[in-house]
mmCIF file of C-alpha atoms and ligand atoms in Angstrom:
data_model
loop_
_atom_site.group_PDB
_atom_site.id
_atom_site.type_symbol
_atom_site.label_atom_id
_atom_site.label_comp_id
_atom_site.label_asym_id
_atom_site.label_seq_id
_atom_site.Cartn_x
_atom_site.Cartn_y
_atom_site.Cartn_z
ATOM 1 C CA UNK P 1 104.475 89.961 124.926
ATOM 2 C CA UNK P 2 106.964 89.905 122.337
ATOM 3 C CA UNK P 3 106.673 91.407 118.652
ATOM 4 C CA UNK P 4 109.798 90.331 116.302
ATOM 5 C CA UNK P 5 110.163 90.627 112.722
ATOM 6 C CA UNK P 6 112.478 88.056 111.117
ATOM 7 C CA UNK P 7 114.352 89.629 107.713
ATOM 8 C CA UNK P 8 116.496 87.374 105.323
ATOM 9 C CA UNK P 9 116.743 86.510 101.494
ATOM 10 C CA UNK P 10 115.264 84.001 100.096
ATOM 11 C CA UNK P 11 116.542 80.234 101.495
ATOM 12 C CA UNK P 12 118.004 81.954 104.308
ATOM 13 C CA UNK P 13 115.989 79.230 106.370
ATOM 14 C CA UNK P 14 113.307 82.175 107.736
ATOM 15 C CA UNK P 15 110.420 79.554 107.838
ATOM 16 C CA UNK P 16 112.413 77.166 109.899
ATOM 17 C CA UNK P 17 113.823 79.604 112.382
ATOM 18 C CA UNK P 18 110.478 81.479 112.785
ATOM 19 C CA UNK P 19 108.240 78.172 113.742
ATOM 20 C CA UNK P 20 110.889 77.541 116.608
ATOM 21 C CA UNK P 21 111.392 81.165 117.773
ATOM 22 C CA UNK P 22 107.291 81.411 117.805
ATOM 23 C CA UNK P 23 107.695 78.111 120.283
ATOM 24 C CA UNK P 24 110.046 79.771 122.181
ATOM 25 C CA UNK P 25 107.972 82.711 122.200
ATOM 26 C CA UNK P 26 104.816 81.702 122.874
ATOM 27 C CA UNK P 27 103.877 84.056 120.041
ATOM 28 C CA UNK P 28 102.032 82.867 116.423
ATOM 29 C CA UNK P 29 104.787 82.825 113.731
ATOM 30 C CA UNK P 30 102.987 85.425 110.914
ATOM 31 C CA UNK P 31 104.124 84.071 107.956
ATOM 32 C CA UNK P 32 103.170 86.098 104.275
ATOM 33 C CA UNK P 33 104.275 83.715 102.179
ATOM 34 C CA UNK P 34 102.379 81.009 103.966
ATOM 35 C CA UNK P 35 98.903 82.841 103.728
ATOM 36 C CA UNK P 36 99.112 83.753 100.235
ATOM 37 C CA UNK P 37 100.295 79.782 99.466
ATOM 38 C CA UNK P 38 97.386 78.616 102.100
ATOM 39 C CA UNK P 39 94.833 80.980 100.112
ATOM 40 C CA UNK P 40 96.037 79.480 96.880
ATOM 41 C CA UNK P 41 95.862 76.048 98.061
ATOM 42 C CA UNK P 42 91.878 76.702 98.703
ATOM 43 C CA UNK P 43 91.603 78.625 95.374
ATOM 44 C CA UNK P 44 90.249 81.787 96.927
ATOM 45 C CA UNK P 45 90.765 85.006 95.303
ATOM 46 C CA UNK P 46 93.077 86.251 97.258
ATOM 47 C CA UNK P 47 95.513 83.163 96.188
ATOM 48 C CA UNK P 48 94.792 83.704 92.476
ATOM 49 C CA UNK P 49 95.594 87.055 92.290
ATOM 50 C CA UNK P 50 98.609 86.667 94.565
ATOM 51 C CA UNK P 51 100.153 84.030 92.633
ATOM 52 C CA UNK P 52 100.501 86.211 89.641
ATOM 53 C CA UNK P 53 103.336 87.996 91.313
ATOM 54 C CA UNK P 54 104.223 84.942 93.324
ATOM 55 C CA UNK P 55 104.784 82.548 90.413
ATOM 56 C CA UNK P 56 106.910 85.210 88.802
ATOM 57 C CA UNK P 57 109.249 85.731 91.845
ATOM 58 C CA UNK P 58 107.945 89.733 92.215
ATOM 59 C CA UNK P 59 106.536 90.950 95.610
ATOM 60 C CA UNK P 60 102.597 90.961 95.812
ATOM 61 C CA UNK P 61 101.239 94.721 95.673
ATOM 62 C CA UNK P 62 101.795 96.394 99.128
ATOM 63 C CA UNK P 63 97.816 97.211 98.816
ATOM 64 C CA UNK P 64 97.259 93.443 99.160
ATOM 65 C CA UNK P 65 99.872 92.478 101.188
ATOM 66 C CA UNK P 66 99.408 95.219 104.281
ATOM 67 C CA UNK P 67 95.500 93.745 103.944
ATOM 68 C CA UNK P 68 96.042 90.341 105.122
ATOM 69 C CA UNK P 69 98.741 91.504 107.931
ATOM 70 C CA UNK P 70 96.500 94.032 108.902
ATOM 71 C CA UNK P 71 92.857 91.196 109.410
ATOM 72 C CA UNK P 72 96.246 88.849 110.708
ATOM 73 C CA UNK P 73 96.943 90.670 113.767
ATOM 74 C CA UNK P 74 93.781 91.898 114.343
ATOM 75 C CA UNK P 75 92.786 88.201 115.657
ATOM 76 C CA UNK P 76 93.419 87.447 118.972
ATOM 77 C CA UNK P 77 96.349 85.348 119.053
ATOM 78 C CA UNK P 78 98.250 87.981 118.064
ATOM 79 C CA UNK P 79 96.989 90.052 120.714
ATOM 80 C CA UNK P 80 100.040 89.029 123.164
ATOM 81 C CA UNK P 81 102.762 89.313 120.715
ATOM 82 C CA UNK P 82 103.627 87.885 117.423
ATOM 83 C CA UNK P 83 106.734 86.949 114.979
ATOM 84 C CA UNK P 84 106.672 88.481 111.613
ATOM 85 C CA UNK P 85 108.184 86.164 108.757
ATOM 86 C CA UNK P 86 108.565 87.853 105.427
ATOM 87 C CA UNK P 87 107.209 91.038 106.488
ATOM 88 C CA UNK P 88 107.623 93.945 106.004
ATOM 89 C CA UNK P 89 109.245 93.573 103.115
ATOM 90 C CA UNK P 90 109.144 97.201 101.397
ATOM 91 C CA UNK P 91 110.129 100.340 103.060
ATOM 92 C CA UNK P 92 105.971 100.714 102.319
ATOM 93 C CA UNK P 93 105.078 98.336 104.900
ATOM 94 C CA UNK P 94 107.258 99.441 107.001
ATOM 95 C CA UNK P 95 104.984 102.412 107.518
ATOM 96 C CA UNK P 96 102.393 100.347 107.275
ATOM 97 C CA UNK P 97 103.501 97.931 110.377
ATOM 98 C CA UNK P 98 104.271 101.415 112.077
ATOM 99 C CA UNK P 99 100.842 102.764 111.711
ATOM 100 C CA UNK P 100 98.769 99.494 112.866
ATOM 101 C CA UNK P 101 101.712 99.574 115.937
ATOM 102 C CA UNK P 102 101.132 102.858 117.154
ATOM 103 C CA UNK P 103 97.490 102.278 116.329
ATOM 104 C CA UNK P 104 97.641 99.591 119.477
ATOM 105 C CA UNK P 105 99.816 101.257 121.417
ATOM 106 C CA UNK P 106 102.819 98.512 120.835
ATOM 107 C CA UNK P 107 105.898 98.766 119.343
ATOM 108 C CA UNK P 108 108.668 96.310 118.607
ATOM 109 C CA UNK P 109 111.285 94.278 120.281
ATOM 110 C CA UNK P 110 113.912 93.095 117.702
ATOM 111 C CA UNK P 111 114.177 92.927 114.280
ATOM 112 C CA UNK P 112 116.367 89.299 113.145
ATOM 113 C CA UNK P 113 118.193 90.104 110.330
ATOM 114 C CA UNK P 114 119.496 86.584 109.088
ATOM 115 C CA UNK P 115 122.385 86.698 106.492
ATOM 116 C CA UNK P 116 123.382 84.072 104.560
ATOM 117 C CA UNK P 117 125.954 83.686 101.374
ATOM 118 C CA UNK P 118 124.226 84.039 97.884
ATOM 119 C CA UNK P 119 125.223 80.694 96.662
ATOM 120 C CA UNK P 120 124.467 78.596 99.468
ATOM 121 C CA UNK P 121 120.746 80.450 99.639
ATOM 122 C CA UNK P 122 120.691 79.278 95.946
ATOM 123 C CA UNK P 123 121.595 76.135 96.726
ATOM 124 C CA UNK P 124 119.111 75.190 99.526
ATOM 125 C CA UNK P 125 116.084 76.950 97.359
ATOM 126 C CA UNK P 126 117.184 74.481 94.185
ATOM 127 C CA UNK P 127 116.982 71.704 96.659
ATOM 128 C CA UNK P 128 113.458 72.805 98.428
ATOM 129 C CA UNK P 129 112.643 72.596 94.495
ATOM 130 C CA UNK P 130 113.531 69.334 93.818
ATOM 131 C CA UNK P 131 112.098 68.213 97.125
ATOM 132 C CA UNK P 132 108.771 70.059 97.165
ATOM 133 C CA UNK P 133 108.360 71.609 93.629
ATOM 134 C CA UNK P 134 107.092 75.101 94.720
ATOM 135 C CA UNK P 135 106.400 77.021 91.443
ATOM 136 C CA UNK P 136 109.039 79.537 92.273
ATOM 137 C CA UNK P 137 111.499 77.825 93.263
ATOM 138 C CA UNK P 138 113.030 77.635 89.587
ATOM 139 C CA UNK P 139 116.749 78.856 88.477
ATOM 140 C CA UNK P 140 115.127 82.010 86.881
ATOM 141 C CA UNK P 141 112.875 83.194 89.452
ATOM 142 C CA UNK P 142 115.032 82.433 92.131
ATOM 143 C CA UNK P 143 117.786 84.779 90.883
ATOM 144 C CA UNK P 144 115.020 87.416 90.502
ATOM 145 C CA UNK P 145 113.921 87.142 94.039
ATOM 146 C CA UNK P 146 117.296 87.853 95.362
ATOM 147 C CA UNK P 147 117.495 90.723 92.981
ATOM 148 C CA UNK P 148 114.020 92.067 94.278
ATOM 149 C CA UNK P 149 115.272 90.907 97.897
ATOM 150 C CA UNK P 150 118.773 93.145 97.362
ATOM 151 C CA UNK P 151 116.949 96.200 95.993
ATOM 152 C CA UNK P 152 113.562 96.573 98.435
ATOM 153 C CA UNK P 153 114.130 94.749 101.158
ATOM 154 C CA UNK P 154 118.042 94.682 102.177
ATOM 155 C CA UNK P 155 117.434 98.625 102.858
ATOM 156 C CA UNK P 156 115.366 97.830 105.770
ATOM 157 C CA UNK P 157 117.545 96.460 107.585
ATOM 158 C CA UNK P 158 119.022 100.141 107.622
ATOM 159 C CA UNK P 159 115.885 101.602 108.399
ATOM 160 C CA UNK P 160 115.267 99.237 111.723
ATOM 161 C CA UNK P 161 119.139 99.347 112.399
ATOM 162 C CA UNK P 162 118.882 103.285 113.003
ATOM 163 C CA UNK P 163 116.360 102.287 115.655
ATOM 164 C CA UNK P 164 118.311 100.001 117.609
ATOM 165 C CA UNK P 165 116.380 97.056 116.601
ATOM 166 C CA UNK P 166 118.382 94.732 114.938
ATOM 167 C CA UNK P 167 120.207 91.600 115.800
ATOM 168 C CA UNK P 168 122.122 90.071 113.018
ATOM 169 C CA UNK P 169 122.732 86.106 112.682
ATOM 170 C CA UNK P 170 124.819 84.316 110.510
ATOM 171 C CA UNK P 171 122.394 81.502 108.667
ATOM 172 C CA UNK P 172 124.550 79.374 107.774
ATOM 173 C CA UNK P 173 125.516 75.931 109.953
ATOM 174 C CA UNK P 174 123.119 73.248 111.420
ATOM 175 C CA UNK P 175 119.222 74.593 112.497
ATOM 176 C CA UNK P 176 119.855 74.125 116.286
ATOM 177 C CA UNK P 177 123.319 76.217 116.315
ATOM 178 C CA UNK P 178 121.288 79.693 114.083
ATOM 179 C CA UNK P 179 118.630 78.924 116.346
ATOM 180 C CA UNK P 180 121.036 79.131 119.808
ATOM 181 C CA UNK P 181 122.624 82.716 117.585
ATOM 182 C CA UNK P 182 119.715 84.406 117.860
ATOM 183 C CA UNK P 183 117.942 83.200 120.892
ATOM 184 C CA UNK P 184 121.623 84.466 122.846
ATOM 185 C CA UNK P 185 121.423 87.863 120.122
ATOM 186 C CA UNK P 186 117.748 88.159 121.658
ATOM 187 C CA UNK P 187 118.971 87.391 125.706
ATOM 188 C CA UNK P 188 121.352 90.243 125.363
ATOM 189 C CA UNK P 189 118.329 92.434 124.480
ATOM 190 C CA UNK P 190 116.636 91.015 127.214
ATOM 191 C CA UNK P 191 113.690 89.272 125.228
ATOM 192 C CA UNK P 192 114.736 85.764 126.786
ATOM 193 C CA UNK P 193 112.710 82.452 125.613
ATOM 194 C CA UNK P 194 109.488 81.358 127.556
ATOM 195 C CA UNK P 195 110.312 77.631 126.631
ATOM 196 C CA UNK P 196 113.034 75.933 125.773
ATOM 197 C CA UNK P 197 113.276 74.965 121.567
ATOM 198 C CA UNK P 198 113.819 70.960 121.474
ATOM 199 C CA UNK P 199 116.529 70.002 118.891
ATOM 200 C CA UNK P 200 116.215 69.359 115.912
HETATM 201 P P1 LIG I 1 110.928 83.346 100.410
HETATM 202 O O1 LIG I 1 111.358 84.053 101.649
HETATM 203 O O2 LIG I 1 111.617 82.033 100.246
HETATM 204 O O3 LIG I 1 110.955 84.221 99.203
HETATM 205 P P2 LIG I 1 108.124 83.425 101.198
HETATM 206 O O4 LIG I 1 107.332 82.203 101.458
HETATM 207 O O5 LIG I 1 108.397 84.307 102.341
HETATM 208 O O6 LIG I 1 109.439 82.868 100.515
HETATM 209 O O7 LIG I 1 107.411 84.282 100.055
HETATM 210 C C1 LIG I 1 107.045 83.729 98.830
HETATM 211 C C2 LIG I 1 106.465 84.804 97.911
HETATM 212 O O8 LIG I 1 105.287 85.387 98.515
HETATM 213 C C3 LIG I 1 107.378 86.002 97.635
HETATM 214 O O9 LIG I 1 108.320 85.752 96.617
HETATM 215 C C4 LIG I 1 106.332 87.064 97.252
HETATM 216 O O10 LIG I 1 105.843 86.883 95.947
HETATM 217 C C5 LIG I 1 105.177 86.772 98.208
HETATM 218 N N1 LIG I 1 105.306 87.565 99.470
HETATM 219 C C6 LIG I 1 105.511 87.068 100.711
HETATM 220 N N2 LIG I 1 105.587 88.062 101.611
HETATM 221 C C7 LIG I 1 105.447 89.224 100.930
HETATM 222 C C8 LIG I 1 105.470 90.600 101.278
HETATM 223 N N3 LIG I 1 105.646 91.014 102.549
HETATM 224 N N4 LIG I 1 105.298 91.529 100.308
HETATM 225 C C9 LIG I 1 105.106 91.148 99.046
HETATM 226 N N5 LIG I 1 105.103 89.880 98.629
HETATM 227 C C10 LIG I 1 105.261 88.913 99.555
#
């Protein structure tokens, strides 16, 4: 029964981190991004009008965006816990995530903030580029998507922190060592791991 959100710029290896902290969980890994890319991949309209914003490195409208998160924990997978990747993002769905919380009577554990240095984010997301040509993944739109990042989303961080909620990790090194930072930043909580992550 364990709710975590996981908060970092762009690149800051979120995606990677949440699909073995979900493992270690036993919790679905929620991931924004990967609905709005799945519901663009089948061309539905959800995915068209997302990747208007998406394509251009802006955040989809909160109206849209609180939507899908809302049907997504609805289902009942999510019933015993879940791990937010990419959202909230906007002090809007913040309140957002608060109201369908206290709606069902839950509340959350942690908040992972992972931190990483500007030009090694940039770095890894012109790689992922080269590697898997996502549309936003280009010079340009990445250095918009840290702006956007820096301006609505770094505040949040605040916002959880005056709750008690977050643990900070440093993203940078190999996958198994940020994994071991926040599963020890989680222990100390007392949210400890249900299974044990294999290496990577
Ligand atoms: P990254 O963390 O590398 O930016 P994501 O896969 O999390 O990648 O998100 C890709 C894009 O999907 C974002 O740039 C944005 O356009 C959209 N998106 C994802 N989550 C949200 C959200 N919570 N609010 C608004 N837009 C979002």
């Amino acid at each position: 029964m364990t709710r975590l959100l996981l908060i970092g710029p762009p690149g800051a290896g979120k995606g990677t981190q949440a699909a073995r902290l979900a493992e270690a969980f036993d919790v679905p890994a929620v991931s924004t991004g990967d609905i709005f890319r799945a519901n663009l991949k089948n061309g539905t309209e959800l995915g068209l009008e997302a990747k208007k914003f998406m394509d251009a490195g802006e955040y989809v409208p909160d109206s849209l965006t609180n939507a899908i998160v809302h049907d997504r924990l609805q289902e009942v997978d999510a019933a015993g816990g879940f791990l937010l990747d990419g959202y909230p993002r906007t002090t809007e769905q913040v309140h957002e995530l608060d109201r369908l919380l206290l709606a069902d009577g839950t509340a959350l554990d942690a908040v992972v903030q992972i931190v990483a240095d500007t030009d090694e984010v940039v770095a890894r997301l012109l790689k992922r580029a080269a590697e898997q040509g996502r549309a936003d993944d280009t010079v340009e739109v990445i250095r918009h998507r840290m702006d956007i990042y820096e301006q609505q989303t770094a505040p949040l961080t605040e916002v959880y922190g005056s709750r008690g909620l977050v643990v900070t990790v440093d993203g940078l090194g190999p996958v198994d060592e940020v994994t071991d930072r926040i599963l020890v930043g989680l222990a100390a909580r007392g949210l400890h791991a249900v299974r044990p992550v294999e290496a990577s």
